[in-house]
Amino acid sequence: MSLEERVGQIERISGTVVDAVGVKDIEIGEVVEVGDERLIGEVIRVSKDRFTIQVYEPTSGLRPGDKVYATGRKLVAELGPGLLYNVFDGVGRPLHELLKQGPFITRGIKAYTLDRKRKWYFKPTVKRGAEVAAGDIIGTVQETYMIEHRIMIPPGLEGKLISVEEGEFTVEEPVALLRTKDGREIPVKMYQEWPVRVPRPFQPEGRLPLTEPLITGQRVIDTFFPVAKGGAAAIPGGFGTGKTVMLHQLAKWSDADVIVYIGCGERGNEMSEVLTEFPELKDPRTGRPLMERTILIANTSNMPVAAREASIYIGVTMAEYYRDMGYNVALMADSTSRWAEALREISGRLEEMPVERGYPAYLPDKIAEFYERAGKVKVLGRPERIGSVTIIGAVSPPGGDFNEPVTIHTLRFTGVFWALDPELAYSRHFPAINWLKSYSLYVTSLLSSWATSFSYHAEELAEWWRKVAPSFPEYRSKALELLSVAAEIESIARIIGESALPDDQRLILLTAELLKEGFLRQNAFSEVDSFSEPEKQVLILKMILDFHSIAEKLIRAGVPIERIRSLPHISLMMRVKEDPEKVKAILRLTEESRKALLEIAEEYGVKLEV
Amino acid sequence: MVLRLEDIPGLIYRGAKEIRRSLLFVEGVSGVGYDEMVVVRAPDGIDRVGRVIEVGRGFAVIQVFGGEMGLQTDIAVKFTGSTFKIPVSDEVLGRMFNGRFEPIDGMPPVVSDDLRDVNGSPINPAARVYPNNFIQTGISAIDGMLSLVRGQKLPIFSESGLPHNRIIAQIARQATVLGEAEEFAIVFAAMGLKNDEARFFIEQFRESGAIERSVIILNLADDPAIERLLTPRIALTVAEYMAFDLEMHVLAILSDMTNYCEALREISAAREEVPGRGGYPGYMYSDLATIYERAGIIAGRKGSLTQMPVLTMPGGDLRHPIPDLTGYITEGQIILSRELYSRGIYPPINVLPSLSRLMRSGIGPGKTRDDHKDVADQLYDAYSRGVRARDLARIVGEMGLSERERRYLKFADAFEKRFVNQGEYENRSIDETLDLAWELLAMLPEEELVRIREKYIKKYHPKYRAAAAS
Ligand SMILES: Nc1ncnc2c1ncn2[C@@H]1O[C@H](COP(=O)(O)OP(=O)(O)O)[C@@H](O)[C@H]1O
Ligand SMILES: [Mg+2]
């Protein structure tokens, strides 16, 4: 077939959707280039005599009759060294490349995802003559100081390595030569391509149970509503309730190996913030700049809507690729609602039948497909290894009302719900995650491993840690219980006034306040408290709950609540999270406040069993 | 831009198949580009500009600006072969235009070879400089708790009858960047404003002398509604030119975005698109983003573009699609409250649901004052407790409150009367604002101030200051 035959013409243009004719064997998902500027687009509908393209760039000036060039390729992600420490647009073009055309993004710019000139030092891990198959690691590249890039045989390929070479190569230069069973010789390069809409394969039956928490350093998450490595979480909330800040926090502090952060239809300045901040911030575990483990995808709200739809898939494909190397990858998407709206907009232009709020009937399937790409799996190839992709999606419900299709369907397919609450946000209680409405389905399987999963800060505490860890789940449920009882008492107080409540109930309110201010509230921008080590989380919780249980006995014995409330330790317990001495300060305060209560006991002649 | 049919080379097409409000369906055309600008002459002899919003083989759908009254199927259409562009040069400064960029100040049109597409192009996020220059507006509620920074997009959510115009004028009058002499240049875009409202602004800019550095673009209440789709884009094209070519610090005021959104809804209805919430089209978020995202600072350019859109919330409802989608795009929102205004508070800013997302990068040591963040946080906390106590007092009576609640209630009253409330011509420095905050916070027991680090309590709390002074 000659190339000529695969050129069609535009019939009709409506926004980013273009109808064309003239390429008979065109396929759904095929990438086409549209018009003289060869704008990138993807075929999204094929009928007998025409096909429909969504164009990833502004379509101004396109005319009926303009040419459409079929490429025979699917929308793919280029996967190889050079993804980390980089930022791409929704179709995978590096933003720094686009800068060469000036500060504004104009049309028709072509740029490869991976730098074709940059050389990488490839170190083989297999020898000539090795039999290799899909997923086998044949060598490594130190992509950044933090991350070793493992070069793998692409899915679908198998055979014998007839040569493999160590040295400096660009991604396009072959590092090995593979002979297939049928005798073809195929050069193996350091990069591969993968169609973004297709999940990358892993071992058959390779899905593993989720037993390891993603430690985020965010107390309300780690302690109350943890997400598993390989799990999926949703964070819905109206504007200003803290979605983006939370996703930034997770991108900064999660104990994943690699982070993929997708800004999908959100603000340009938020991407610029990440780009400014991440190279400066240090990973708490390695002390290296966070950017070294991070890939950013930026399709801001003012960029073409079709590219927004693609950005999610590009991002998750990159995440799977690092998973396949055997890494734990965490992906954040801010906001999946903009992606769903892009689907809706394109569906509208296709004049498809809407079902709920203008969304097409396949919305739930699309959401499910996306979150299904999370998981902890046995990946393909040798050496045997396990990798995971954790997906955390922000959802932006219209009017902040969770009763809408994107939120509802997202909750069906995710295991954790962090419900953001505007009332908390208004009083600047951040993270504004409502502790009564949120949940984590992973709690039971994670809690036992949570506390033992690591403790890298406090070697001197190791002994203690082993003692406390088993009781951690109890602390957690006690705290949640107190908070929920406090909410009930508060609703009574709203009718009769707090002063009319009995003292034991007022103590519960006081403890709830300690929990809220001293434990749950965590300022993302605090130098000391932005990341809260697991031991710090447990110790604050223990401090407050131990205080409560002694105070409870005092109140029962007739000590007035005002006496306890007037202790200076109350405000100290609220502040101690900001103490740079961290764990030490908390242990000290735990002891001091215990003493203070014991003194009160003595003052009132109360006998406490210890 | 003034365009006449005669000015454009090429074929004239006659006759429209159908006219639906401001939409023109024409047939028998060829070589028409999507988004192309057209000139349409109806039998009334008036030339209107329009835009191709859909095109296929042999047909085009044109959205006509400049009023649909008088349109008939018996019309003449010419296609310009390019998108809507406006000429820019430094001659725009001090000028006044209508919503189509035709001069309305009696001076000749701007002439320049430098033509800019009014749709603009997205700023590459990698070219952005994260904004962090505090703008002092002299208004305590804003400077203290919702700080504006250069390059931010911070809208005012108002309701009809509230003094948003006076507040915007006060900000335009008082805004300065500490330590810099250069004043803001102003681009003012009116969409559907009443004549007297527009005149109020022009007078204000004249009085303050800002008019020389201003560009005013007016689409008034009696101007064609559809033109409002163009007005903010023209204004921002001019503003971008001033900020990134002339390297000025520009404050763009867009008022009232609600009128813009209504025009968008009208077009969508005429096209018989599937309506979204409230009848507004599903793509309104993306559409608004192409306006609001045109703010910021670009690496290597000296200027900046700060945006303050104004919108009136239909029915005072924050969840209405217009404020809702706006809040999802802009970097915060300043919300005005009818309740505060009726209690005589000016500016009636309800700080609790209001937000400035860029505040934290613009304040703090070396920028405003070291205690600023903590103080703002504490004010939010204390005021929200006070407001809750006030709500409670409505049910149980003030006597039913605990002593602590009563204290917070008192604080809330004082906060509104002394901190939020101020004169229209009162220009408070950031130090004055923060000192005032401390005076109010001192009404609360020191142990309650847990959001302020102890070192700042020691440094700024009136109690310790008085002790230090004596
Ligand atoms: N954890 C946090 N700590 C401190 N401030 C926060 C936190 N989360 C949110 N905020 C504040 O709330 C604002 C809005 O948060 P953001 O995440 O941008 O909201 P959303 O993405 O939901 O619109 C931020 O600019 C910041 O001032
Ligand atoms: Mg956000």
PDB file of N, CA, C and O in Angstrom, chain A residues 132-159:
ATOM      1  N   VAL A 132      16.378 -14.382  26.537  1.00  0.00           N
ATOM      2  CA  VAL A 132      15.598 -13.375  27.256  1.00  0.00           C
ATOM      3  C   VAL A 132      14.170 -13.327  26.724  1.00  0.00           C
ATOM      4  O   VAL A 132      13.900 -13.682  25.587  1.00  0.00           O
ATOM      5  N   ALA A 133      13.290 -12.870  27.606  1.00  0.00           N
ATOM      6  CA  ALA A 133      11.883 -12.734  27.226  1.00  0.00           C
ATOM      7  C   ALA A 133      11.352 -11.419  27.792  1.00  0.00           C
ATOM      8  O   ALA A 133      12.045 -10.734  28.556  1.00  0.00           O
ATOM      9  N   ALA A 134      10.130 -11.120  27.429  1.00  0.00           N
ATOM     10  CA  ALA A 134       9.496  -9.866  27.831  1.00  0.00           C
ATOM     11  C   ALA A 134       9.689  -9.589  29.313  1.00  0.00           C
ATOM     12  O   ALA A 134       9.453 -10.467  30.141  1.00  0.00           O
ATOM     13  N   GLY A 135      10.119  -8.388  29.627  1.00  0.00           N
ATOM     14  CA  GLY A 135      10.245  -7.981  31.015  1.00  0.00           C
ATOM     15  C   GLY A 135      11.596  -8.279  31.622  1.00  0.00           C
ATOM     16  O   GLY A 135      11.941  -7.747  32.680  1.00  0.00           O
ATOM     17  N   ASP A 136      12.395  -9.120  30.991  1.00  0.00           N
ATOM     18  CA  ASP A 136      13.716  -9.426  31.544  1.00  0.00           C
ATOM     19  C   ASP A 136      14.581  -8.171  31.577  1.00  0.00           C
ATOM     20  O   ASP A 136      14.620  -7.394  30.616  1.00  0.00           O
ATOM     21  N   ILE A 137      15.262  -7.999  32.676  1.00  0.00           N
ATOM     22  CA  ILE A 137      16.160  -6.856  32.793  1.00  0.00           C
ATOM     23  C   ILE A 137      17.487  -7.231  32.149  1.00  0.00           C
ATOM     24  O   ILE A 137      18.093  -8.244  32.509  1.00  0.00           O
ATOM     25  N   ILE A 138      17.909  -6.415  31.187  1.00  0.00           N
ATOM     26  CA  ILE A 138      19.177  -6.750  30.538  1.00  0.00           C
ATOM     27  C   ILE A 138      20.300  -5.798  30.936  1.00  0.00           C
ATOM     28  O   ILE A 138      21.453  -5.998  30.598  1.00  0.00           O
ATOM     29  N   GLY A 139      19.937  -4.751  31.647  1.00  0.00           N
ATOM     30  CA  GLY A 139      20.982  -3.830  32.071  1.00  0.00           C
ATOM     31  C   GLY A 139      20.375  -2.663  32.823  1.00  0.00           C
ATOM     32  O   GLY A 139      19.154  -2.573  32.973  1.00  0.00           O
ATOM     33  N   THR A 140      21.256  -1.794  33.306  1.00  0.00           N
ATOM     34  CA  THR A 140      20.761  -0.669  34.093  1.00  0.00           C
ATOM     35  C   THR A 140      21.410   0.637  33.645  1.00  0.00           C
ATOM     36  O   THR A 140      22.490   0.644  33.052  1.00  0.00           O
ATOM     37  N   VAL A 141      20.708   1.714  33.969  1.00  0.00           N
ATOM     38  CA  VAL A 141      21.207   3.063  33.705  1.00  0.00           C
ATOM     39  C   VAL A 141      20.930   3.855  34.968  1.00  0.00           C
ATOM     40  O   VAL A 141      19.834   3.760  35.524  1.00  0.00           O
ATOM     41  N   GLN A 142      21.916   4.590  35.454  1.00  0.00           N
ATOM     42  CA  GLN A 142      21.635   5.424  36.627  1.00  0.00           C
ATOM     43  C   GLN A 142      20.900   6.668  36.129  1.00  0.00           C
ATOM     44  O   GLN A 142      21.504   7.641  35.727  1.00  0.00           O
ATOM     45  N   GLU A 143      19.583   6.611  36.156  1.00  0.00           N
ATOM     46  CA  GLU A 143      18.815   7.704  35.560  1.00  0.00           C
ATOM     47  C   GLU A 143      18.948   8.978  36.368  1.00  0.00           C
ATOM     48  O   GLU A 143      19.165  10.057  35.831  1.00  0.00           O
ATOM     49  N   THR A 144      18.758   8.855  37.681  1.00  0.00           N
ATOM     50  CA  THR A 144      19.077   9.951  38.585  1.00  0.00           C
ATOM     51  C   THR A 144      19.830   9.306  39.735  1.00  0.00           C
ATOM     52  O   THR A 144      19.886   8.084  39.829  1.00  0.00           O
ATOM     53  N   TYR A 145      20.354  10.144  40.599  1.00  0.00           N
ATOM     54  CA  TYR A 145      21.097   9.598  41.717  1.00  0.00           C
ATOM     55  C   TYR A 145      20.230   8.618  42.509  1.00  0.00           C
ATOM     56  O   TYR A 145      20.682   7.580  42.977  1.00  0.00           O
ATOM     57  N   MET A 146      18.940   8.954  42.611  1.00  0.00           N
ATOM     58  CA  MET A 146      18.047   8.139  43.423  1.00  0.00           C
ATOM     59  C   MET A 146      17.571   6.878  42.722  1.00  0.00           C
ATOM     60  O   MET A 146      17.311   5.872  43.367  1.00  0.00           O
ATOM     61  N   ILE A 147      17.383   6.950  41.430  1.00  0.00           N
ATOM     62  CA  ILE A 147      16.696   5.854  40.740  1.00  0.00           C
ATOM     63  C   ILE A 147      17.556   5.219  39.662  1.00  0.00           C
ATOM     64  O   ILE A 147      18.039   5.887  38.750  1.00  0.00           O
ATOM     65  N   GLU A 148      17.702   3.904  39.822  1.00  0.00           N
ATOM     66  CA  GLU A 148      18.367   3.118  38.800  1.00  0.00           C
ATOM     67  C   GLU A 148      17.301   2.680  37.794  1.00  0.00           C
ATOM     68  O   GLU A 148      16.288   2.085  38.167  1.00  0.00           O
ATOM     69  N   HIS A 149      17.553   3.010  36.556  1.00  0.00           N
ATOM     70  CA  HIS A 149      16.601   2.657  35.507  1.00  0.00           C
ATOM     71  C   HIS A 149      16.948   1.266  34.999  1.00  0.00           C
ATOM     72  O   HIS A 149      18.090   1.004  34.631  1.00  0.00           O
ATOM     73  N   ARG A 150      15.977   0.392  34.967  1.00  0.00           N
ATOM     74  CA  ARG A 150      16.252  -0.984  34.541  1.00  0.00           C
ATOM     75  C   ARG A 150      15.730  -1.169  33.123  1.00  0.00           C
ATOM     76  O   ARG A 150      14.539  -0.999  32.875  1.00  0.00           O
ATOM     77  N   ILE A 151      16.665  -1.506  32.249  1.00  0.00           N
ATOM     78  CA  ILE A 151      16.287  -1.654  30.848  1.00  0.00           C
ATOM     79  C   ILE A 151      15.712  -3.048  30.648  1.00  0.00           C
ATOM     80  O   ILE A 151      16.365  -4.046  30.968  1.00  0.00           O
ATOM     81  N   MET A 152      14.491  -3.075  30.129  1.00  0.00           N
ATOM     82  CA  MET A 152      13.787  -4.352  30.030  1.00  0.00           C
ATOM     83  C   MET A 152      13.497  -4.708  28.575  1.00  0.00           C
ATOM     84  O   MET A 152      13.350  -3.831  27.737  1.00  0.00           O
ATOM     85  N   ILE A 153      13.391  -5.994  28.344  1.00  0.00           N
ATOM     86  CA  ILE A 153      12.933  -6.455  27.029  1.00  0.00           C
ATOM     87  C   ILE A 153      11.451  -6.092  26.911  1.00  0.00           C
ATOM     88  O   ILE A 153      10.678  -6.404  27.818  1.00  0.00           O
ATOM     89  N   PRO A 154      11.055  -5.393  25.854  1.00  0.00           N
ATOM     90  CA  PRO A 154       9.660  -4.948  25.747  1.00  0.00           C
ATOM     91  C   PRO A 154       8.705  -6.131  25.669  1.00  0.00           C
ATOM     92  O   PRO A 154       9.083  -7.209  25.197  1.00  0.00           O
ATOM     93  N   PRO A 155       7.477  -5.947  26.133  1.00  0.00           N
ATOM     94  CA  PRO A 155       6.470  -6.999  26.043  1.00  0.00           C
ATOM     95  C   PRO A 155       6.357  -7.482  24.600  1.00  0.00           C
ATOM     96  O   PRO A 155       6.448  -6.694  23.661  1.00  0.00           O
ATOM     97  N   GLY A 156       6.185  -8.790  24.450  1.00  0.00           N
ATOM     98  CA  GLY A 156       5.991  -9.336  23.113  1.00  0.00           C
ATOM     99  C   GLY A 156       7.263  -9.803  22.436  1.00  0.00           C
ATOM    100  O   GLY A 156       7.222 -10.389  21.376  1.00  0.00           O
ATOM    101  N   LEU A 157       8.405  -9.559  23.057  1.00  0.00           N
ATOM    102  CA  LEU A 157       9.672  -9.904  22.422  1.00  0.00           C
ATOM    103  C   LEU A 157      10.343 -11.040  23.191  1.00  0.00           C
ATOM    104  O   LEU A 157      10.263 -11.102  24.407  1.00  0.00           O
ATOM    105  N   GLU A 158      11.033 -11.940  22.435  1.00  0.00           N
ATOM    106  CA  GLU A 158      11.650 -13.092  23.075  1.00  0.00           C
ATOM    107  C   GLU A 158      12.753 -13.597  22.158  1.00  0.00           C
ATOM    108  O   GLU A 158      12.639 -13.495  20.939  1.00  0.00           O
ATOM    109  N   GLY A 159      13.811 -14.136  22.745  1.00  0.00           N
ATOM    110  CA  GLY A 159      14.867 -14.675  21.892  1.00  0.00           C
ATOM    111  C   GLY A 159      16.198 -14.717  22.609  1.00  0.00           C
ATOM    112  O   GLY A 159      16.280 -14.694  23.845  1.00  0.00           O
TER     113      GLY A 159
END
